[in-house]
PDB file of C-alpha atoms in Angstrom:
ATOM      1  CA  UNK C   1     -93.880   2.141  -0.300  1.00  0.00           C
ATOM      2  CA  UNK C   2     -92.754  -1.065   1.052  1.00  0.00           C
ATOM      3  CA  UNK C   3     -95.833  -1.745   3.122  1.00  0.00           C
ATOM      4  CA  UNK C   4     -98.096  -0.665   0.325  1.00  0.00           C
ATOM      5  CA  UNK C   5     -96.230  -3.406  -1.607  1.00  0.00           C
ATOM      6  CA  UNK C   6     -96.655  -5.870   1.269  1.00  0.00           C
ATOM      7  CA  UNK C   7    -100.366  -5.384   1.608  1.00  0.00           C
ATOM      8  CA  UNK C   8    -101.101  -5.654  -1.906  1.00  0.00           C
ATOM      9  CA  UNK C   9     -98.967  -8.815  -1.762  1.00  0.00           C
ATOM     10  CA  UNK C  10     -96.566  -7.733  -4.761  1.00  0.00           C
ATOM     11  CA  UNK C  11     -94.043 -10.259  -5.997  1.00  0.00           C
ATOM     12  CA  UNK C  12     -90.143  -9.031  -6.854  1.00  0.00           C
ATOM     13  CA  UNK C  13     -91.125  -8.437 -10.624  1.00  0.00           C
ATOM     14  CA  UNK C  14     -94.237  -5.864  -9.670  1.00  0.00           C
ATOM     15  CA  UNK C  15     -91.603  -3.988  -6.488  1.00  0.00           C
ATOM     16  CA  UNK C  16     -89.240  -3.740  -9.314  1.00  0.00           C
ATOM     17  CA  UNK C  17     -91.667  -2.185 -11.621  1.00  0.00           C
ATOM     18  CA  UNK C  18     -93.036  -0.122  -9.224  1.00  0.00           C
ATOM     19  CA  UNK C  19     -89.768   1.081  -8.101  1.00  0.00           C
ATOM     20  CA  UNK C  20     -88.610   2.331 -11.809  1.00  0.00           C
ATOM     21  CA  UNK C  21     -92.325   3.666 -12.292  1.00  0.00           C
ATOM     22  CA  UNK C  22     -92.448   5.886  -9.269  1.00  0.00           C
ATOM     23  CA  UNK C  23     -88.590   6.627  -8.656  1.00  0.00           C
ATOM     24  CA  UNK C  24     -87.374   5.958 -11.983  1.00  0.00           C
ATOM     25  CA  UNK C  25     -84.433   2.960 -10.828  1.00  0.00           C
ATOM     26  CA  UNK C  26     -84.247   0.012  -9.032  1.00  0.00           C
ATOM     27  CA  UNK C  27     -85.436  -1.020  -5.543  1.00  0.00           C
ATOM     28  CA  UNK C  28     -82.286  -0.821  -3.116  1.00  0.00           C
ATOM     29  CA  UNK C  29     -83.184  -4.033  -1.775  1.00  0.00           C
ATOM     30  CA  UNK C  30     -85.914  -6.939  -2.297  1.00  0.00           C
ATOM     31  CA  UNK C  31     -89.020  -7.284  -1.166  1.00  0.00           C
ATOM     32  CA  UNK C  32     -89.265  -9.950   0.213  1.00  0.00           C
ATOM     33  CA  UNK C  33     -86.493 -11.099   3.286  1.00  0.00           C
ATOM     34  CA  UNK C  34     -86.318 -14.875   1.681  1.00  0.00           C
ATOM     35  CA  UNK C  35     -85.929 -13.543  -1.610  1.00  0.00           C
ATOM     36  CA  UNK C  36     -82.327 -13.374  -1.938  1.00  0.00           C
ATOM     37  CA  UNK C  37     -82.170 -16.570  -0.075  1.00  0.00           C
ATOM     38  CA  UNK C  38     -83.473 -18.414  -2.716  1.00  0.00           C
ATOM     39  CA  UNK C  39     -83.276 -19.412  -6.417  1.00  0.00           C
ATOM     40  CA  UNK C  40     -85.609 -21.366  -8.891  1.00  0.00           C
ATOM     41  CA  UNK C  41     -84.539 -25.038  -9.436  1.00  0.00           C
ATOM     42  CA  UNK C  42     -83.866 -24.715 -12.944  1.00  0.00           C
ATOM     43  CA  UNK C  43     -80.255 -22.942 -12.398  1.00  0.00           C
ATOM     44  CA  UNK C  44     -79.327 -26.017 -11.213  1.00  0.00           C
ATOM     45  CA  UNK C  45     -79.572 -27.306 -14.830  1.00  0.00           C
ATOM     46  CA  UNK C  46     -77.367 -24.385 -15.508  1.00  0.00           C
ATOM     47  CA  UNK C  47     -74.748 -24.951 -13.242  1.00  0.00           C
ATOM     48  CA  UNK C  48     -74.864 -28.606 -14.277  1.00  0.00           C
ATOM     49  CA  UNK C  49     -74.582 -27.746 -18.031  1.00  0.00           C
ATOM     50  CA  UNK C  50     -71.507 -24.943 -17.345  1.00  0.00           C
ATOM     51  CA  UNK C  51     -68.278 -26.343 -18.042  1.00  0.00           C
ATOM     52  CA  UNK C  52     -65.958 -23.958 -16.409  1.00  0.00           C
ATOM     53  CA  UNK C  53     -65.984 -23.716 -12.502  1.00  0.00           C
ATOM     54  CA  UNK C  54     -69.204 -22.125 -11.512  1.00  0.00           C
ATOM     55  CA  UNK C  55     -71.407 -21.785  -8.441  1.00  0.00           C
ATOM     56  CA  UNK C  56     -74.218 -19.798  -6.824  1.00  0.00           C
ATOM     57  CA  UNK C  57     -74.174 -17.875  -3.858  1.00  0.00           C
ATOM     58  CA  UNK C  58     -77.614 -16.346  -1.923  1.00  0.00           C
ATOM     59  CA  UNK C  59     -77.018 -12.552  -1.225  1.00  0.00           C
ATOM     60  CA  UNK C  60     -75.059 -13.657   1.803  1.00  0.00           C
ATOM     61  CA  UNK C  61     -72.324 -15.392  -0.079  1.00  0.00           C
ATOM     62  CA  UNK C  62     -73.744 -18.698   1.208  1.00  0.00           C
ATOM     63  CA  UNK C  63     -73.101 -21.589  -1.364  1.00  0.00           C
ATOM     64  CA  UNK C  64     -76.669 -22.443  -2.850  1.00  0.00           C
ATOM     65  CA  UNK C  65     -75.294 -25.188  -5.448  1.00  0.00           C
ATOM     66  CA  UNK C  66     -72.270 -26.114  -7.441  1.00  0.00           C
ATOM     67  CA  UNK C  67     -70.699 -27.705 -10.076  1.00  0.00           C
ATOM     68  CA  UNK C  68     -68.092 -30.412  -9.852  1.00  0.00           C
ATOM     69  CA  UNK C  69     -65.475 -28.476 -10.989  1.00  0.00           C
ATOM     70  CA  UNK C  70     -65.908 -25.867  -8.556  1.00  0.00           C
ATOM     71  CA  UNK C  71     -65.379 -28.332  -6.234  1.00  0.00           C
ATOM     72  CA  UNK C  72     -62.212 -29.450  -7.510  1.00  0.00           C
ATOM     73  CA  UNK C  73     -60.273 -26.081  -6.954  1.00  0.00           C
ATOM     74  CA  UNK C  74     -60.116 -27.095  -3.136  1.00  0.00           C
ATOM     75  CA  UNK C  75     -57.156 -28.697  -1.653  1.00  0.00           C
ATOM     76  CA  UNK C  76     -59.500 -29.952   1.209  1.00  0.00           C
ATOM     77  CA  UNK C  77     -61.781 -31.561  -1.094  1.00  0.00           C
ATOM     78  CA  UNK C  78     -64.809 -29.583   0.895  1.00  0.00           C
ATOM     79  CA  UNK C  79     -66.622 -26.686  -0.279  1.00  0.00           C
ATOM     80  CA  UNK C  80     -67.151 -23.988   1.566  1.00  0.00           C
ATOM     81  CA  UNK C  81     -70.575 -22.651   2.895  1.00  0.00           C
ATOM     82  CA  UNK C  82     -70.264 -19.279   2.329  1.00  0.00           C
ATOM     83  CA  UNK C  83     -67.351 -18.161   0.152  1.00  0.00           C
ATOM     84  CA  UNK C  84     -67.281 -14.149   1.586  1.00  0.00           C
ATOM     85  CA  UNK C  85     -66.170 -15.850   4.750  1.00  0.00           C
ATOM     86  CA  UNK C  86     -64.038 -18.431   3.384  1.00  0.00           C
ATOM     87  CA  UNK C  87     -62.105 -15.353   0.822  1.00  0.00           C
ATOM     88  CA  UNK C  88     -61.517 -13.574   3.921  1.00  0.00           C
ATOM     89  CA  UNK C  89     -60.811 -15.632   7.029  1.00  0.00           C
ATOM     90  CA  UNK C  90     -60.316 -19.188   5.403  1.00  0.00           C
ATOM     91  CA  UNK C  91     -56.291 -20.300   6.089  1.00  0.00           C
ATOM     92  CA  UNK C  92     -56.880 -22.642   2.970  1.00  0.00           C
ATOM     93  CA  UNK C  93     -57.749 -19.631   1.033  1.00  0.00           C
ATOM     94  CA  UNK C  94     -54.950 -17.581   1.572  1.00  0.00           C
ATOM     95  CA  UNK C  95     -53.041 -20.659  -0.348  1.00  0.00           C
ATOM     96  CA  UNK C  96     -55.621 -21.229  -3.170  1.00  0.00           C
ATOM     97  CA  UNK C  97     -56.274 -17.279  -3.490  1.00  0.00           C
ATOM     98  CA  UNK C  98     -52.695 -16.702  -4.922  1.00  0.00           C
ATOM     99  CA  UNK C  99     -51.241 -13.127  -4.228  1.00  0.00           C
ATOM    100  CA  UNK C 100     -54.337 -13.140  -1.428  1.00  0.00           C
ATOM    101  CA  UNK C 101     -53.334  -9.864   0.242  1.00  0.00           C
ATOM    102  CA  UNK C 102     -52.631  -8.108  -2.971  1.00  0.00           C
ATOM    103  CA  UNK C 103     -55.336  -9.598  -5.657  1.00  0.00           C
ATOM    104  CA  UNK C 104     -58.046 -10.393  -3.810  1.00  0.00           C
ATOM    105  CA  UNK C 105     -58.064  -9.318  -0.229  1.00  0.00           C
ATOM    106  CA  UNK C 106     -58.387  -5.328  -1.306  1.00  0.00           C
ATOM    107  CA  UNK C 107     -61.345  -6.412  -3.455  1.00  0.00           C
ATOM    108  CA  UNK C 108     -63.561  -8.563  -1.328  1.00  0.00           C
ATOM    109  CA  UNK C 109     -63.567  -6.362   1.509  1.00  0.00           C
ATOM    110  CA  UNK C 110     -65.221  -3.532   0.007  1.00  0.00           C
ATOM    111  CA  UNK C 111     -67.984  -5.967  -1.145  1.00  0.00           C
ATOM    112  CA  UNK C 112     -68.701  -7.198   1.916  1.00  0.00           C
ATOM    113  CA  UNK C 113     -68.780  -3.466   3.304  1.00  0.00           C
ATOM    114  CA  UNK C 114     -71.451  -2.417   0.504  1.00  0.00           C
ATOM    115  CA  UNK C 115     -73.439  -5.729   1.252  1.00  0.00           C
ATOM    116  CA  UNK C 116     -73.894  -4.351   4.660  1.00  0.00           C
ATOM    117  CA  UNK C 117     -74.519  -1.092   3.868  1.00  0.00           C
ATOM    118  CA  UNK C 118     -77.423  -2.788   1.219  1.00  0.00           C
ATOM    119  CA  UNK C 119     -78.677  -5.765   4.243  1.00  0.00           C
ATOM    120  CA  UNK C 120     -77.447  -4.293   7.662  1.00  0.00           C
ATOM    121  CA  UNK C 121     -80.104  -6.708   9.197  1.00  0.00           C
ATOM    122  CA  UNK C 122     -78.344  -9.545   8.011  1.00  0.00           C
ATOM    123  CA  UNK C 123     -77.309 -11.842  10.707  1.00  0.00           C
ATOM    124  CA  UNK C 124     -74.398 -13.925   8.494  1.00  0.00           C
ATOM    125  CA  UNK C 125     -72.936 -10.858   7.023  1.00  0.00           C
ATOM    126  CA  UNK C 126     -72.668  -9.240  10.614  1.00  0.00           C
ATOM    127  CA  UNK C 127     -71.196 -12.202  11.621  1.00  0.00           C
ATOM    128  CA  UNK C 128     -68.431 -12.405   8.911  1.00  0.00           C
ATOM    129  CA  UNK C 129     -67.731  -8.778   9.304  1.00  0.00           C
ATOM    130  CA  UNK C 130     -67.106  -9.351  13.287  1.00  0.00           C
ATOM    131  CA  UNK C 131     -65.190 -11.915  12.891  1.00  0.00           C
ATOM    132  CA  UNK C 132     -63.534  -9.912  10.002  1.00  0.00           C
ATOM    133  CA  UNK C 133     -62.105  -7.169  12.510  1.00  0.00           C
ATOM    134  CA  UNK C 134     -61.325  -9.675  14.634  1.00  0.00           C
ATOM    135  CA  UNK C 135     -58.577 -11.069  12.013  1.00  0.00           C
ATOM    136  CA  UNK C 136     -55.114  -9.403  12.886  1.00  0.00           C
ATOM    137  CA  UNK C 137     -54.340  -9.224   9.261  1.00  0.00           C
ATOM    138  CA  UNK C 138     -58.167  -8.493   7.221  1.00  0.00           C
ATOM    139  CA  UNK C 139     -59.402  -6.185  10.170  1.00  0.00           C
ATOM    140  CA  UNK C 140     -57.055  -3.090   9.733  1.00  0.00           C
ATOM    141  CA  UNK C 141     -57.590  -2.668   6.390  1.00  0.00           C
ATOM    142  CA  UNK C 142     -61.673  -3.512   6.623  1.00  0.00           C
ATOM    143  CA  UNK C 143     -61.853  -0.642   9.809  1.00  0.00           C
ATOM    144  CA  UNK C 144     -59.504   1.822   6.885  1.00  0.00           C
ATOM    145  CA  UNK C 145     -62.485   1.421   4.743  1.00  0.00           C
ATOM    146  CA  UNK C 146     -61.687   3.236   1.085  1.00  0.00           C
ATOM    147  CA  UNK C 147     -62.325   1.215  -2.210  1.00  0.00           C
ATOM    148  CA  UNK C 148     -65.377   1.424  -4.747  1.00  0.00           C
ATOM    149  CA  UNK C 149     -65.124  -1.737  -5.406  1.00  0.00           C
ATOM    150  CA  UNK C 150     -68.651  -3.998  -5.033  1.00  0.00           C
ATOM    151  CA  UNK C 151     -68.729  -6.520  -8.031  1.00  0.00           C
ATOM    152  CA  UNK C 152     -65.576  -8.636  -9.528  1.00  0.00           C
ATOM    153  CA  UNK C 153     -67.345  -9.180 -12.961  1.00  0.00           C
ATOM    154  CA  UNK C 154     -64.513  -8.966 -15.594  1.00  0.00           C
ATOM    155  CA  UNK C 155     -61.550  -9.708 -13.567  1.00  0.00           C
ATOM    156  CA  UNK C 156     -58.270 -11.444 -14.093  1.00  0.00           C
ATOM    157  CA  UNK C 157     -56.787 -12.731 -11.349  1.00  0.00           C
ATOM    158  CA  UNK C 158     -54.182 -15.435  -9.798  1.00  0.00           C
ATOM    159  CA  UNK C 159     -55.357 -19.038  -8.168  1.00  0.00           C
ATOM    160  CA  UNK C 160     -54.046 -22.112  -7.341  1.00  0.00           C
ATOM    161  CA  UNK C 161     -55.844 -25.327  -8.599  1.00  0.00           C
ATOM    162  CA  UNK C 162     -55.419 -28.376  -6.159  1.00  0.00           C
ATOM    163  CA  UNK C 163     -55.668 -30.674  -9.132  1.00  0.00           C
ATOM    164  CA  UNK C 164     -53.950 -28.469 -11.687  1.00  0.00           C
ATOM    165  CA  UNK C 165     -51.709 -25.889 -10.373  1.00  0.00           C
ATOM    166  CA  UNK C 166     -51.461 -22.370 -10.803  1.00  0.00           C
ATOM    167  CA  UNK C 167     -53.053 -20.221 -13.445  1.00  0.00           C
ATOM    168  CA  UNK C 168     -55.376 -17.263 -13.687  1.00  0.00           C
ATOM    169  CA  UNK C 169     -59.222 -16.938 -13.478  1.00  0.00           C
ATOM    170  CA  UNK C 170     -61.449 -15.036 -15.872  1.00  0.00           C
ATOM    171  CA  UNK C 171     -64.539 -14.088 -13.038  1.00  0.00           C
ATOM    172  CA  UNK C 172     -67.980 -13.778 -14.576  1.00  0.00           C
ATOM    173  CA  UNK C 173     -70.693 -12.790 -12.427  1.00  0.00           C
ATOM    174  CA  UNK C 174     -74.296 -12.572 -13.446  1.00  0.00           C
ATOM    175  CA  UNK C 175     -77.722 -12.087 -11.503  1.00  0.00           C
ATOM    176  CA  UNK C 176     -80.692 -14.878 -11.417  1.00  0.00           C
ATOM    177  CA  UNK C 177     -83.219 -11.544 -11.791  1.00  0.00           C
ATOM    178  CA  UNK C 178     -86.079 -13.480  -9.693  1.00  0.00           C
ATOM    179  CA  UNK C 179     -83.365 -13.633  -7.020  1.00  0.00           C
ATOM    180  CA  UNK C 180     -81.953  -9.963  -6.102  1.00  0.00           C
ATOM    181  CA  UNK C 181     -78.660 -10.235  -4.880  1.00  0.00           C
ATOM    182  CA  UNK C 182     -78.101 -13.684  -5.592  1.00  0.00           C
ATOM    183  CA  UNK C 183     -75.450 -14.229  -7.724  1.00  0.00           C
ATOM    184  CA  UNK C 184     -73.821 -16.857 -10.469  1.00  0.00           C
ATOM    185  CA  UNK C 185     -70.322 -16.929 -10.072  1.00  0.00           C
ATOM    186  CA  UNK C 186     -68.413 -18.790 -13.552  1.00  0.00           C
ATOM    187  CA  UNK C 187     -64.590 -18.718 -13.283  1.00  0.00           C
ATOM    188  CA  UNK C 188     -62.840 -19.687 -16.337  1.00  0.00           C
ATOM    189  CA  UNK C 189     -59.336 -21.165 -15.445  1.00  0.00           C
ATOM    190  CA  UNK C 190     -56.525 -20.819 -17.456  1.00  0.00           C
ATOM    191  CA  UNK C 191     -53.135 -22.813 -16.194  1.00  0.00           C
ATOM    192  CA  UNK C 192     -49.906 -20.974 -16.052  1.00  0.00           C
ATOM    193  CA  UNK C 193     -48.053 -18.287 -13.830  1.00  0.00           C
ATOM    194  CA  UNK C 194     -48.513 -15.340 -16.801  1.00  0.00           C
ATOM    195  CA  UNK C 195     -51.519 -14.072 -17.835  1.00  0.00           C
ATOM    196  CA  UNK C 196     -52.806 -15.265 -21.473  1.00  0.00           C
ATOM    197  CA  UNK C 197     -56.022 -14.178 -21.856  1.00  0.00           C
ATOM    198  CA  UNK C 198     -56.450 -14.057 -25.873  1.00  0.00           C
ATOM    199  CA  UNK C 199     -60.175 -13.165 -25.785  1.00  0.00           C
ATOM    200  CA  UNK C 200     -61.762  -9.762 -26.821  1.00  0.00           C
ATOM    201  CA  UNK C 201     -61.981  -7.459 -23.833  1.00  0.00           C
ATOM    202  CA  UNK C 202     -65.476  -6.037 -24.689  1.00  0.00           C
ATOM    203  CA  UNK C 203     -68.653  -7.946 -26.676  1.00  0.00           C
ATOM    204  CA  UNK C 204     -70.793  -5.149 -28.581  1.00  0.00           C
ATOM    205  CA  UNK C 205     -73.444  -5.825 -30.262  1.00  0.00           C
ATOM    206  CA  UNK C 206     -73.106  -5.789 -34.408  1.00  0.00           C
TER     207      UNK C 206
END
């Protein structure tokens, strides 16, 4: 079906359709290798207009762009280039990620095992999950495998500002749909060492 696609030089929209036509869900992956490599300029103007922390990764976690106050979170001053591998093998982020092995750790290792399972051709996920069982501490629990866990959208958990100290992040993830697999990332910070999230826990529509 792919190479049908190809010849007939389909873009993402007309795979997807013909994916939920024929098979009745979506395509497992894109069509197109750059596709998820790539997003259209105008979510820049998003990111720009977001005042919470908020970024946008490619479907290899690398950093496509960012807003100021994502930048702000790190004690180095420097934003990573991919933020799998900075989660996971970064020393800063074992500092900024508070309760690392515990909140987050367990939780971004199952993602990147489903993103391989999705992309096994992918050369900077293969190289974050070598380097991942390479790492004394992330590589026994990565080779253990277990967890269901692929997405954080809707969790609470701890970090460490650099410019305002500890507190708890609200994680929001969403999809640019032109760009499978890419991803916006908005964290909404809250300061404080107890959780005080005060907003509904589900939106419905009335």
């Amino acid at each position: 079906m792919r190479d049908v696609a190809r010849l007939l030089a389909f873009n993402e929209h007309e795979w997807s359709l013909l994916w939920l036509y024929t098979l009745h869900r979506d395509p497992p992956t894109p069509l197109h290798p750059r596709s998820g490599t790539e997003v259209r300029g105008a979510w820049q103007d998003v990111i720009d207009g977001i005042s919470h922390i908020a970024y946008i990764t490619d479907q290899s976690w690398r950093v496509v762009t960012y807003n100021k106050a994502f930048a702000e979170i790190f004690p180095s001053g420097r934003v990573p280039t991919n933020t799998m591998r900075w989660m996971l093998l970064a020393p800063e982020a074992r500092e900024v990620l508070m309760g690392w092995d515990e909140h987050w750790l367990p939780m971004v290792l199952p993602q990147l095992r489903a993103a391989m399972a999705a992309l096994p051709n992918d050369e900077t996920l293969a190289g974050i999950e070598k380097d991942v069982l390479a790492d004394p501490v992330a590589g026994p629990l990565y080779e253990a495998g277990g967890g269901s866990y692929i997405h954080p959208d809707g969790d609470e958990r701890p970090l460490l500002h650099a410019r305002l100290g500890p507190g708890w992040v609200s994680l929001c993830t969403a999809e640019p749909l032109s760009s499978p697999r890419a991803r916006l990332m908005v964290m909404i910070f809250r300061p404080g060492e107890e959780r005080r999230h005060t907003g509904p826990a589900i939106l419905r529509a009335t």
